[in-house]
mmCIF file of C-alpha atoms in Angstrom:
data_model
loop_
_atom_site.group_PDB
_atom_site.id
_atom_site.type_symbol
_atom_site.label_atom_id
_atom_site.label_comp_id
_atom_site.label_asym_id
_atom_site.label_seq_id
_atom_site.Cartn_x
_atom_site.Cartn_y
_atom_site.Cartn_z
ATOM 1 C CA UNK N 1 -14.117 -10.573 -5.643
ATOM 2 C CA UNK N 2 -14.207 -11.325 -2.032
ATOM 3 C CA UNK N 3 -10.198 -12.018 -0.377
ATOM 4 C CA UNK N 4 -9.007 -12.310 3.516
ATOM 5 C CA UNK N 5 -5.376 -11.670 3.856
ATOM 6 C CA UNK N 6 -3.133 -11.515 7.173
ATOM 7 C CA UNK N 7 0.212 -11.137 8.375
ATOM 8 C CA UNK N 8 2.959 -14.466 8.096
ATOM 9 C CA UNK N 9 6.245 -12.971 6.466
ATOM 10 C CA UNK N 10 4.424 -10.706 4.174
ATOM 11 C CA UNK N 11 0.639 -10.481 3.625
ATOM 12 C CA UNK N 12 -1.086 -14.115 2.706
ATOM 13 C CA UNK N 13 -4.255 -14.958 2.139
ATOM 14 C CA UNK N 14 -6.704 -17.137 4.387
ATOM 15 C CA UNK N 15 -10.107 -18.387 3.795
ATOM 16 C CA UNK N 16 -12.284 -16.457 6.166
ATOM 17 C CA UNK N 17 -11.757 -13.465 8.295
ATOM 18 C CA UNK N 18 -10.501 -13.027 11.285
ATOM 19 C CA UNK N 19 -9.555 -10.432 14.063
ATOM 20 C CA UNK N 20 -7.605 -7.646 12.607
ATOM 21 C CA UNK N 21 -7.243 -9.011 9.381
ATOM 22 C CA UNK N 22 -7.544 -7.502 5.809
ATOM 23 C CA UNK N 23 -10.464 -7.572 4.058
ATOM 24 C CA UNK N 24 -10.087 -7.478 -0.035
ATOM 25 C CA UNK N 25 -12.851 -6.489 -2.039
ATOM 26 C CA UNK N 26 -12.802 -5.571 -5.971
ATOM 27 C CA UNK N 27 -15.958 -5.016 -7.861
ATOM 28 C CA UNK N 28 -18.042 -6.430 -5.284
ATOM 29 C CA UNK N 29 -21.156 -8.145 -6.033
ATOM 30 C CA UNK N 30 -24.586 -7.728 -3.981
ATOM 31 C CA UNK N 31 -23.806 -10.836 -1.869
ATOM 32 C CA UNK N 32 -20.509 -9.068 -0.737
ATOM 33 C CA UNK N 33 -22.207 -5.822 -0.618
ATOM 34 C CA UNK N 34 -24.661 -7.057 1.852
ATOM 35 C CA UNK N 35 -21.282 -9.010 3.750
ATOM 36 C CA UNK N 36 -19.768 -5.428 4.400
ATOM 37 C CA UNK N 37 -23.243 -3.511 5.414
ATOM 38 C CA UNK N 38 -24.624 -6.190 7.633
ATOM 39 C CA UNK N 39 -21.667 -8.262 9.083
ATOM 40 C CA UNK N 40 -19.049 -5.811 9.268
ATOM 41 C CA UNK N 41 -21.032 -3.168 9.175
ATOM 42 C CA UNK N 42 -19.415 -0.776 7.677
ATOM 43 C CA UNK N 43 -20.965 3.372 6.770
ATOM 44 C CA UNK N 44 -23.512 2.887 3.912
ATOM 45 C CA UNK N 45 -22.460 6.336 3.179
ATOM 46 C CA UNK N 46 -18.684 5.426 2.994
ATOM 47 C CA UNK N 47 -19.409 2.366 0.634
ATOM 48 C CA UNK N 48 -21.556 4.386 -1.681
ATOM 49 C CA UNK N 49 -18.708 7.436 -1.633
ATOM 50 C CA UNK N 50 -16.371 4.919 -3.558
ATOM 51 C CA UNK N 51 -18.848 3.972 -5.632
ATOM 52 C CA UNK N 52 -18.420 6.895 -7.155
ATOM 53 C CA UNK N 53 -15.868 7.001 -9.941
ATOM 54 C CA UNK N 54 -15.361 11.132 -9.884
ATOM 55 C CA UNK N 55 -14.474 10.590 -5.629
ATOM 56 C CA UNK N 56 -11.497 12.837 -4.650
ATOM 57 C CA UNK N 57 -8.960 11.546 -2.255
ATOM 58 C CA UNK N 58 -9.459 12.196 1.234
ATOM 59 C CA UNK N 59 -10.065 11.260 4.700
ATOM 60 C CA UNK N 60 -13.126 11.261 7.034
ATOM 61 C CA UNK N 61 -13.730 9.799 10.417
ATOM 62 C CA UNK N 62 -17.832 9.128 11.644
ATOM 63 C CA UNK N 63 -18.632 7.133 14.469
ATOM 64 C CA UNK N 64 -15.355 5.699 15.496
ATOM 65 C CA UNK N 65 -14.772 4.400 11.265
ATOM 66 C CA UNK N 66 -12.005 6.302 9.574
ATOM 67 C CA UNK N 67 -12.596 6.599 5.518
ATOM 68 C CA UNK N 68 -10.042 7.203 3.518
ATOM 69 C CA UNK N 69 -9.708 7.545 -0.474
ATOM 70 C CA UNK N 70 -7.356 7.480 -2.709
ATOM 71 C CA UNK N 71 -7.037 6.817 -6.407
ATOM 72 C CA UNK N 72 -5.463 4.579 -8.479
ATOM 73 C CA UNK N 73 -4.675 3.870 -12.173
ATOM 74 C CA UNK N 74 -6.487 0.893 -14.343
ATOM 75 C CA UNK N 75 -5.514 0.074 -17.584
ATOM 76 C CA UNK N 76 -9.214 0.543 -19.373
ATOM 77 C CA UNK N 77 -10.440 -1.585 -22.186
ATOM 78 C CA UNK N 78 -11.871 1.667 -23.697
ATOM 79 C CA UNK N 79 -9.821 2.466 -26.761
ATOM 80 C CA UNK N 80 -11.062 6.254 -26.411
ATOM 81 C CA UNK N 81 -9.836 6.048 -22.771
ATOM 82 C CA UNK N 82 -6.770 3.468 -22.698
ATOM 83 C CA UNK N 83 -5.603 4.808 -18.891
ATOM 84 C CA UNK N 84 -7.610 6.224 -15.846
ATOM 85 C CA UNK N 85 -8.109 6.682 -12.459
ATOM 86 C CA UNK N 86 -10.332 5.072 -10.050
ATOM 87 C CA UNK N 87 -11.169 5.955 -6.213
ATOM 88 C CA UNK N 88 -9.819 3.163 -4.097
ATOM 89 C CA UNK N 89 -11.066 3.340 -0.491
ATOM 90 C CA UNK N 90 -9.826 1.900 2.574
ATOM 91 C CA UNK N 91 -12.325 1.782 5.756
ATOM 92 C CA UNK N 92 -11.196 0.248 9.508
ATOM 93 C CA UNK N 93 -12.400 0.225 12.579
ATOM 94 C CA UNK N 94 -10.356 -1.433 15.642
ATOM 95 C CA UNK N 95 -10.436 -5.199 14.429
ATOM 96 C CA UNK N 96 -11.773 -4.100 10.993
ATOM 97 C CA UNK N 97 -10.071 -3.378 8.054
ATOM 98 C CA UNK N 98 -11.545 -3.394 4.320
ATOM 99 C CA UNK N 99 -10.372 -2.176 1.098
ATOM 100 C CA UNK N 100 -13.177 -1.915 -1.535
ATOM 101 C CA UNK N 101 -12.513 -0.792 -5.535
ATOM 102 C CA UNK N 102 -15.221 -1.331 -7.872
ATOM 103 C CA UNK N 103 -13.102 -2.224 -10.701
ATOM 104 C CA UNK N 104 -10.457 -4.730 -10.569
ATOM 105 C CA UNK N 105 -6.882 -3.689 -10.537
ATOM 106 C CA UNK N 106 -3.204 -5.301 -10.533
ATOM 107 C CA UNK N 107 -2.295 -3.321 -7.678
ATOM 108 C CA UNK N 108 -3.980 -5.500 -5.118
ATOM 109 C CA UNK N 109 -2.227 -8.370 -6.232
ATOM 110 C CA UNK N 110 1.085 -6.819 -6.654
ATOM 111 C CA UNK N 111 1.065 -5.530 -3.778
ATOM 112 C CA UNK N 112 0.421 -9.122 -1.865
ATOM 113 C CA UNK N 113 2.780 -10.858 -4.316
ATOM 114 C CA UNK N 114 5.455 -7.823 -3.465
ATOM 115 C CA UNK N 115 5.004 -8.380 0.463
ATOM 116 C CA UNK N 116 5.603 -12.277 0.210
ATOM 117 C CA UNK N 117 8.557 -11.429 -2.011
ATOM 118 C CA UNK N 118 10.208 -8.731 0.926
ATOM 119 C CA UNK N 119 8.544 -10.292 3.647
ATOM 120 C CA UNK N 120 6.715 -6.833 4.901
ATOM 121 C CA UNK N 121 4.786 -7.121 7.840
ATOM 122 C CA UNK N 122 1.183 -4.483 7.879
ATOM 123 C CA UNK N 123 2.074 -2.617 11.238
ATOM 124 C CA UNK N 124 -1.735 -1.322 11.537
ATOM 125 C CA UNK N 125 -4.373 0.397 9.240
ATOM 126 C CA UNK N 126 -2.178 3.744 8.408
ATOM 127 C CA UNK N 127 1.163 1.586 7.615
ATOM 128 C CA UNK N 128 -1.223 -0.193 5.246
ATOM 129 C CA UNK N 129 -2.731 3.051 3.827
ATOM 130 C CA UNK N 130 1.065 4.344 2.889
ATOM 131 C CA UNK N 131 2.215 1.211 1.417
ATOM 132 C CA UNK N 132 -0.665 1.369 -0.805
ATOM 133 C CA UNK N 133 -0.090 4.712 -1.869
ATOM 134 C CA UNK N 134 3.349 3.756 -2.731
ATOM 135 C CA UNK N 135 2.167 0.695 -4.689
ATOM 136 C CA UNK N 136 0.003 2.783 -6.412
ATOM 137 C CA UNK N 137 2.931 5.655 -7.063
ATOM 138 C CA UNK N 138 4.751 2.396 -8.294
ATOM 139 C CA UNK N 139 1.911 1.751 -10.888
ATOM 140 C CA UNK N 140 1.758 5.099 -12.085
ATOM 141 C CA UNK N 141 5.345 4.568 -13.522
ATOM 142 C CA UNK N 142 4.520 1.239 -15.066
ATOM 143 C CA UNK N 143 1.775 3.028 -16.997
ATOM 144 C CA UNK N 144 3.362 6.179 -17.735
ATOM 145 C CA UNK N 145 6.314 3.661 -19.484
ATOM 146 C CA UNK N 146 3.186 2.766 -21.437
ATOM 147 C CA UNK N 147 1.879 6.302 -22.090
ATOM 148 C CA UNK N 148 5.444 7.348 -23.449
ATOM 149 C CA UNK N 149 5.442 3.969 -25.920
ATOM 150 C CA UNK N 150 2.153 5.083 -27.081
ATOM 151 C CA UNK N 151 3.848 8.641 -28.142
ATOM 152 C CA UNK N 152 6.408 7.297 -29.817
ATOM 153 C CA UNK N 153 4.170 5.124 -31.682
ATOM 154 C CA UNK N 154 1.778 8.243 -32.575
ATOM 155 C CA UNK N 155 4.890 10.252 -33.446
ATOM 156 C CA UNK N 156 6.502 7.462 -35.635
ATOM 157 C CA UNK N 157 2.631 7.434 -37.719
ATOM 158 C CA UNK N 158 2.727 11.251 -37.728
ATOM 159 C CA UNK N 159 6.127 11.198 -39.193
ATOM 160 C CA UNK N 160 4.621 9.337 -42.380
ATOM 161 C CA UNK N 161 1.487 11.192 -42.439
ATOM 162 C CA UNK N 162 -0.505 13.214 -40.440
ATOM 163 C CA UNK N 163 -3.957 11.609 -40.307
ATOM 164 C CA UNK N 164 -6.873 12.158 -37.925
ATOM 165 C CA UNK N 165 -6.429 8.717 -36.501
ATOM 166 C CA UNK N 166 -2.892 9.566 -35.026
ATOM 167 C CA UNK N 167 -3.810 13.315 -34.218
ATOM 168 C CA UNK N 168 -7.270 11.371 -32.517
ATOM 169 C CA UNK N 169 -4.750 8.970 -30.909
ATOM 170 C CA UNK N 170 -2.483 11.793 -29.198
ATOM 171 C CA UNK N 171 -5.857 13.426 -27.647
ATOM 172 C CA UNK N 172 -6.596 10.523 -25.529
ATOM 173 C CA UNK N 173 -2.997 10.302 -24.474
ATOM 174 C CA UNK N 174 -3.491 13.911 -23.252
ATOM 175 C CA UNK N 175 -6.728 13.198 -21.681
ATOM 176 C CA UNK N 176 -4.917 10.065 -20.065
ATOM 177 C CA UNK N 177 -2.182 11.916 -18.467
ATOM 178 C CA UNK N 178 -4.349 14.806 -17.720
ATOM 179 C CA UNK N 179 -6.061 12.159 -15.330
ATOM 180 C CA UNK N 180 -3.080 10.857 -14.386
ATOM 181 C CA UNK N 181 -1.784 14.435 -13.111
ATOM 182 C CA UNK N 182 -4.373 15.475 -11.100
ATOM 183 C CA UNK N 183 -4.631 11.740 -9.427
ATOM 184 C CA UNK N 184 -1.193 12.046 -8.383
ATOM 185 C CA UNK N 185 -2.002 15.703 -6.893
ATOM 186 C CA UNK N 186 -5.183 14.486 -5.119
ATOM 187 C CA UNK N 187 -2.924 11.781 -3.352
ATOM 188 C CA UNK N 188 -0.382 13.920 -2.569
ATOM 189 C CA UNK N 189 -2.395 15.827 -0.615
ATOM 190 C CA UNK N 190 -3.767 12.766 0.562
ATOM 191 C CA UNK N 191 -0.296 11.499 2.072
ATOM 192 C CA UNK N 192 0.124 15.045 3.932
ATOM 193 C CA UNK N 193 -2.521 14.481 5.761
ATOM 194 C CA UNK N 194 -2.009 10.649 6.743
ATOM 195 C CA UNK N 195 1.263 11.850 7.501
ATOM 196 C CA UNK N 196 0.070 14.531 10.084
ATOM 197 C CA UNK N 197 -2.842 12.197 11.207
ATOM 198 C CA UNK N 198 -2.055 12.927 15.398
ATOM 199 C CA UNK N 199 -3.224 9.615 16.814
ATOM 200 C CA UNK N 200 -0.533 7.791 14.461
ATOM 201 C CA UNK N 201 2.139 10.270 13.545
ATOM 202 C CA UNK N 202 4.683 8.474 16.462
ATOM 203 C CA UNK N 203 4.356 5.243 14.642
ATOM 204 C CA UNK N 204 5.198 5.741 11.658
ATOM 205 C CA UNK N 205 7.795 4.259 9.453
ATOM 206 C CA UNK N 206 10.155 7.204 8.443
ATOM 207 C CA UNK N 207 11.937 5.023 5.586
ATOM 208 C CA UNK N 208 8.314 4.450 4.709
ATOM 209 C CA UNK N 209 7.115 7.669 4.563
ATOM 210 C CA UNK N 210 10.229 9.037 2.822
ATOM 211 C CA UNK N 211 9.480 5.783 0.121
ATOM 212 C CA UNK N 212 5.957 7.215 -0.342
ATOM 213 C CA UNK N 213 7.106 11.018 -0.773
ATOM 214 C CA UNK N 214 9.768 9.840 -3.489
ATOM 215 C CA UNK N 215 7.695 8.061 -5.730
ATOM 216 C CA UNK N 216 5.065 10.085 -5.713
ATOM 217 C CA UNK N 217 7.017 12.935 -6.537
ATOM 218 C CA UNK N 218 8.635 10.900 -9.206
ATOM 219 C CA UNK N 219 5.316 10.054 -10.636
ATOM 220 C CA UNK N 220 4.351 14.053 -10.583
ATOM 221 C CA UNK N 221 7.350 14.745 -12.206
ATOM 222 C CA UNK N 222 7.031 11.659 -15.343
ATOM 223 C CA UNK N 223 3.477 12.591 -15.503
ATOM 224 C CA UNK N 224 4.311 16.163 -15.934
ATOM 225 C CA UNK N 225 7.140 15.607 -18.602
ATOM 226 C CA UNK N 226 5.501 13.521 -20.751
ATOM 227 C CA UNK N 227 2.337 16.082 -20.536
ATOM 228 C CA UNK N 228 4.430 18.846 -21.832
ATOM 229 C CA UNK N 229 6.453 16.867 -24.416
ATOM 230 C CA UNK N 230 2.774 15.672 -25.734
ATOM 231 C CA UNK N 231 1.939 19.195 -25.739
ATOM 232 C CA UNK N 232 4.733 21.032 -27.411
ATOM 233 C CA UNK N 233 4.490 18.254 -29.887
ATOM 234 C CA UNK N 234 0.863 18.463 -30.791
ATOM 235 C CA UNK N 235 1.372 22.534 -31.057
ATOM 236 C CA UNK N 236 4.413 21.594 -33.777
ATOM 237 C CA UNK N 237 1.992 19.231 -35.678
ATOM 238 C CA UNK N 238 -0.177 21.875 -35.561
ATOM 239 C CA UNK N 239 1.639 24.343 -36.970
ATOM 240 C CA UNK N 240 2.814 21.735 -39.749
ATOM 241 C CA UNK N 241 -0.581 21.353 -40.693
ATOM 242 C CA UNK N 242 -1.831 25.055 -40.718
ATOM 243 C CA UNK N 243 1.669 25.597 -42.583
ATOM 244 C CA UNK N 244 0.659 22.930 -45.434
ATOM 245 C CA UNK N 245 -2.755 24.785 -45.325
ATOM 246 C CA UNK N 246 -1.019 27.994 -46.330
ATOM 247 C CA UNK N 247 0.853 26.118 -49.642
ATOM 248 C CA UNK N 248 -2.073 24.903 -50.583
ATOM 249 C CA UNK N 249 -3.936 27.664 -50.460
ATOM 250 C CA UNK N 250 -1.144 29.419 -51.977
ATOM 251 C CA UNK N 251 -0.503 26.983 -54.908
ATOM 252 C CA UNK N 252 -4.313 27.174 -55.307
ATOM 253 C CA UNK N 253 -4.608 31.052 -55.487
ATOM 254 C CA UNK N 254 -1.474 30.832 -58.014
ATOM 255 C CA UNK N 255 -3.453 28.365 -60.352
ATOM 256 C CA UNK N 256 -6.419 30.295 -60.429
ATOM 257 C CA UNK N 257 -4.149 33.401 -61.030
ATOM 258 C CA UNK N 258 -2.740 31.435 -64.468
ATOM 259 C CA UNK N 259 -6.066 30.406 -65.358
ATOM 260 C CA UNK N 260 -7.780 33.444 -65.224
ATOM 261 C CA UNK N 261 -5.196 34.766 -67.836
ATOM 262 C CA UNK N 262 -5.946 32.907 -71.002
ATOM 263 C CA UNK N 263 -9.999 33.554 -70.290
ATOM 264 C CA UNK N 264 -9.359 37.087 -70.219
ATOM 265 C CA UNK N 265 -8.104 37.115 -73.426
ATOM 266 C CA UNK N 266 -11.167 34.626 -74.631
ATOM 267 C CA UNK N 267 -13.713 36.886 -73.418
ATOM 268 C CA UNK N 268 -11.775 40.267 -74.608
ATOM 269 C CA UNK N 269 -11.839 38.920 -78.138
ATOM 270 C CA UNK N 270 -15.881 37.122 -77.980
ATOM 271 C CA UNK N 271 -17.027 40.744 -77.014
ATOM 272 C CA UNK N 272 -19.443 42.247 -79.587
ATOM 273 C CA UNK N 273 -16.672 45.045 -80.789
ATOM 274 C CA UNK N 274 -14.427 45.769 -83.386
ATOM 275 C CA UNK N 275 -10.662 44.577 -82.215
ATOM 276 C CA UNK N 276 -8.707 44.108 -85.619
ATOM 277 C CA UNK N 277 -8.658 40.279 -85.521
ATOM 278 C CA UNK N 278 -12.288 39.579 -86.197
ATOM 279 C CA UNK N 279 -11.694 39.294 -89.902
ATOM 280 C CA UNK N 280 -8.290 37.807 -89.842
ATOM 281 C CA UNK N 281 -7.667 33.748 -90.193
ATOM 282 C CA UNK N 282 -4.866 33.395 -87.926
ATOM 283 C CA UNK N 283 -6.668 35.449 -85.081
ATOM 284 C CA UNK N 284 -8.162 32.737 -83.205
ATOM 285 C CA UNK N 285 -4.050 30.983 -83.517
ATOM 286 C CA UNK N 286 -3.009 34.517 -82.266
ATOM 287 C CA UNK N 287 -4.837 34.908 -79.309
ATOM 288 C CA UNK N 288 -3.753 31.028 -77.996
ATOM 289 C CA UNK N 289 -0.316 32.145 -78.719
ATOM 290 C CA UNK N 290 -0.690 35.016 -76.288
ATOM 291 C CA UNK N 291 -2.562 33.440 -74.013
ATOM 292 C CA UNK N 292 0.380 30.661 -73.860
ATOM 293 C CA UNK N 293 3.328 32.884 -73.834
ATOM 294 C CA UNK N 294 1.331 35.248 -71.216
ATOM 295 C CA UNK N 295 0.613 31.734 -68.969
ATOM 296 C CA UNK N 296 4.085 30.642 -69.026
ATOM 297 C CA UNK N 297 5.390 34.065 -68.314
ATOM 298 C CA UNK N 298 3.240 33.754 -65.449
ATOM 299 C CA UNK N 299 4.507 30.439 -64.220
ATOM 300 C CA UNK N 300 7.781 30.889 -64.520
ATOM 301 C CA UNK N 301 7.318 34.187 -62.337
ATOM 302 C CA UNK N 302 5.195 32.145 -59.530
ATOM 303 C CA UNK N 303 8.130 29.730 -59.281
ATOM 304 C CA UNK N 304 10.828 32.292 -59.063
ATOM 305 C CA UNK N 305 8.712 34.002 -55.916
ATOM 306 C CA UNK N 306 8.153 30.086 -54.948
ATOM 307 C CA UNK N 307 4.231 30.337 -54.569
ATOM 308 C CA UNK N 308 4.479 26.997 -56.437
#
């Protein structure tokens, strides 16, 4: 999907590009493909970098076009996978300006929607780069809300029984925020360096950049709670389970014990030797009587050391 947006109190689209304009593109197709590598012309190399789904944030400048990456989170229709990051790159040149993601995301038309609402005018490329990053910190939150929902939900279920569905369930939230976490480091990093880019440092926004280093220290720090909570809560679980193991086991062992008892007594008595009840008619009435009493004596010992 192909959009042209410029500046008129806050960012608005228009229906073809012009001069110093932004260019929009999400999950291009090979029509728009060929639009950014033959009429912009834009880095092969730098389109295929974001192409890549494992692409780190960063920044890199070749003949005269600056690169740079950063990532942002989707909400996935993979059930394994319900939240993840994507590389989001933004490429300019003088006049030029293009943001490419090859997966659609809401942050693109947030962030338009958001700029009409506060009517924020794009000073140049960086200023756009930074209010990005902040829409994307902004996003972050939004889905961690939804990550935290999600643990509730798989704590409530675990409460009532501990299945491998909600244990399964917990996993991906893990692997979600572990995503999540080192996204949110990657762009950190990122917004150092914008921030001590030399040809743009004088123009920068200071409200902006102090914006940019709040939320996305706010999104470290969610992302970061909610990892440990997730964690210390799948260790307890854990522990619950190995500690039902253990009872069972126990209660098991403790059967087996009380069992064992009344066979003893069968097989001392079927042997082939000469034990004083062979000839009597109450000695088959004796031994079950033993075997009873010596059973319950047995229970009622397990249950005073609890095993049962």
């Amino acid at each position: 999907m192909k959009a042209f947006y410029t500046n008129n109190n806050g960012v608005i689209e228009i229906p073809k590009w012009n001069p110093d304009c932004w260019v929009s593109i999400q999950d291009p197709t090979d029509s728009e493909k060929k639009y950014l590598l033959e009429e912009l012309q834009i880095p092969e190399a730098f389109y295929n970098d974001i192409e890549d789904i494992d692409e780190r944030p960063r920044i890199e400048i070749e003949d005269g076009w600056t690169l740079i990456i950063m990532r942002v989170p989707i909400k996935s229709d993979d059930v394994k996978l319900p939240f993840q990051t994507i590389p989001l790159g933004v490429i300019f040149k003088e006049d030029i300006c293009v943001t490419i993601t090859f997966y659609k995301t809401e942050i693109i038309a947030d962030f338009v929607s958001y700029s009409q609402r506060k009517n924020i005018e794009i000073k140049d490329n960086p200023d756009l780069v930074l209010r990005l990053l902040l829409s994307s910190s902004v996003w972050y939150l939004k889905y961690l809300k939804q990550v935290n929902q999600k643990i509730k939900l798989a704590e409530d279920n675990l409460e009532k029984s501990i299945k491998n569905e909600e244990l399964q369930a917990l996993l991906q939230i893990e692997k979600c925020l572990v995503f999540f976490i080192t996204s949110l480091k990657a762009n950190d990093v990122l917004f150092q360096r914008v921030k001590n880019l030399k040809a743009h440092k004088a123009n920068y926004d200071l409200d902006l950049l102090e914006d940019v280093e709040i939320e996305l220290s706010q999104a470290q720090d969610t992302a970061n709670i909610y990892s440990n909570i997730l964690t210390g809560m799948m260790d307890a679980y854990a522990s619950v389970i190995s500690n039902n193991m253990n009872n069972i086991m126990k209660q098991m062992t403790s059967i087996s014990i009380i069992l064992m008892i009344p066979t003893l007594i069968a097989s001392l008595y079927g042997m082939n030797v000469p034990n004083g009840l062979e000839e009597s008619r109450y000695g088959i009435w004796i031994l079950l009587l033993v075997s009873i009493i010596l059973s319950v004596l047995g229970v009622l010992l397990f249950k005073r050391r609890r095993w049962f």
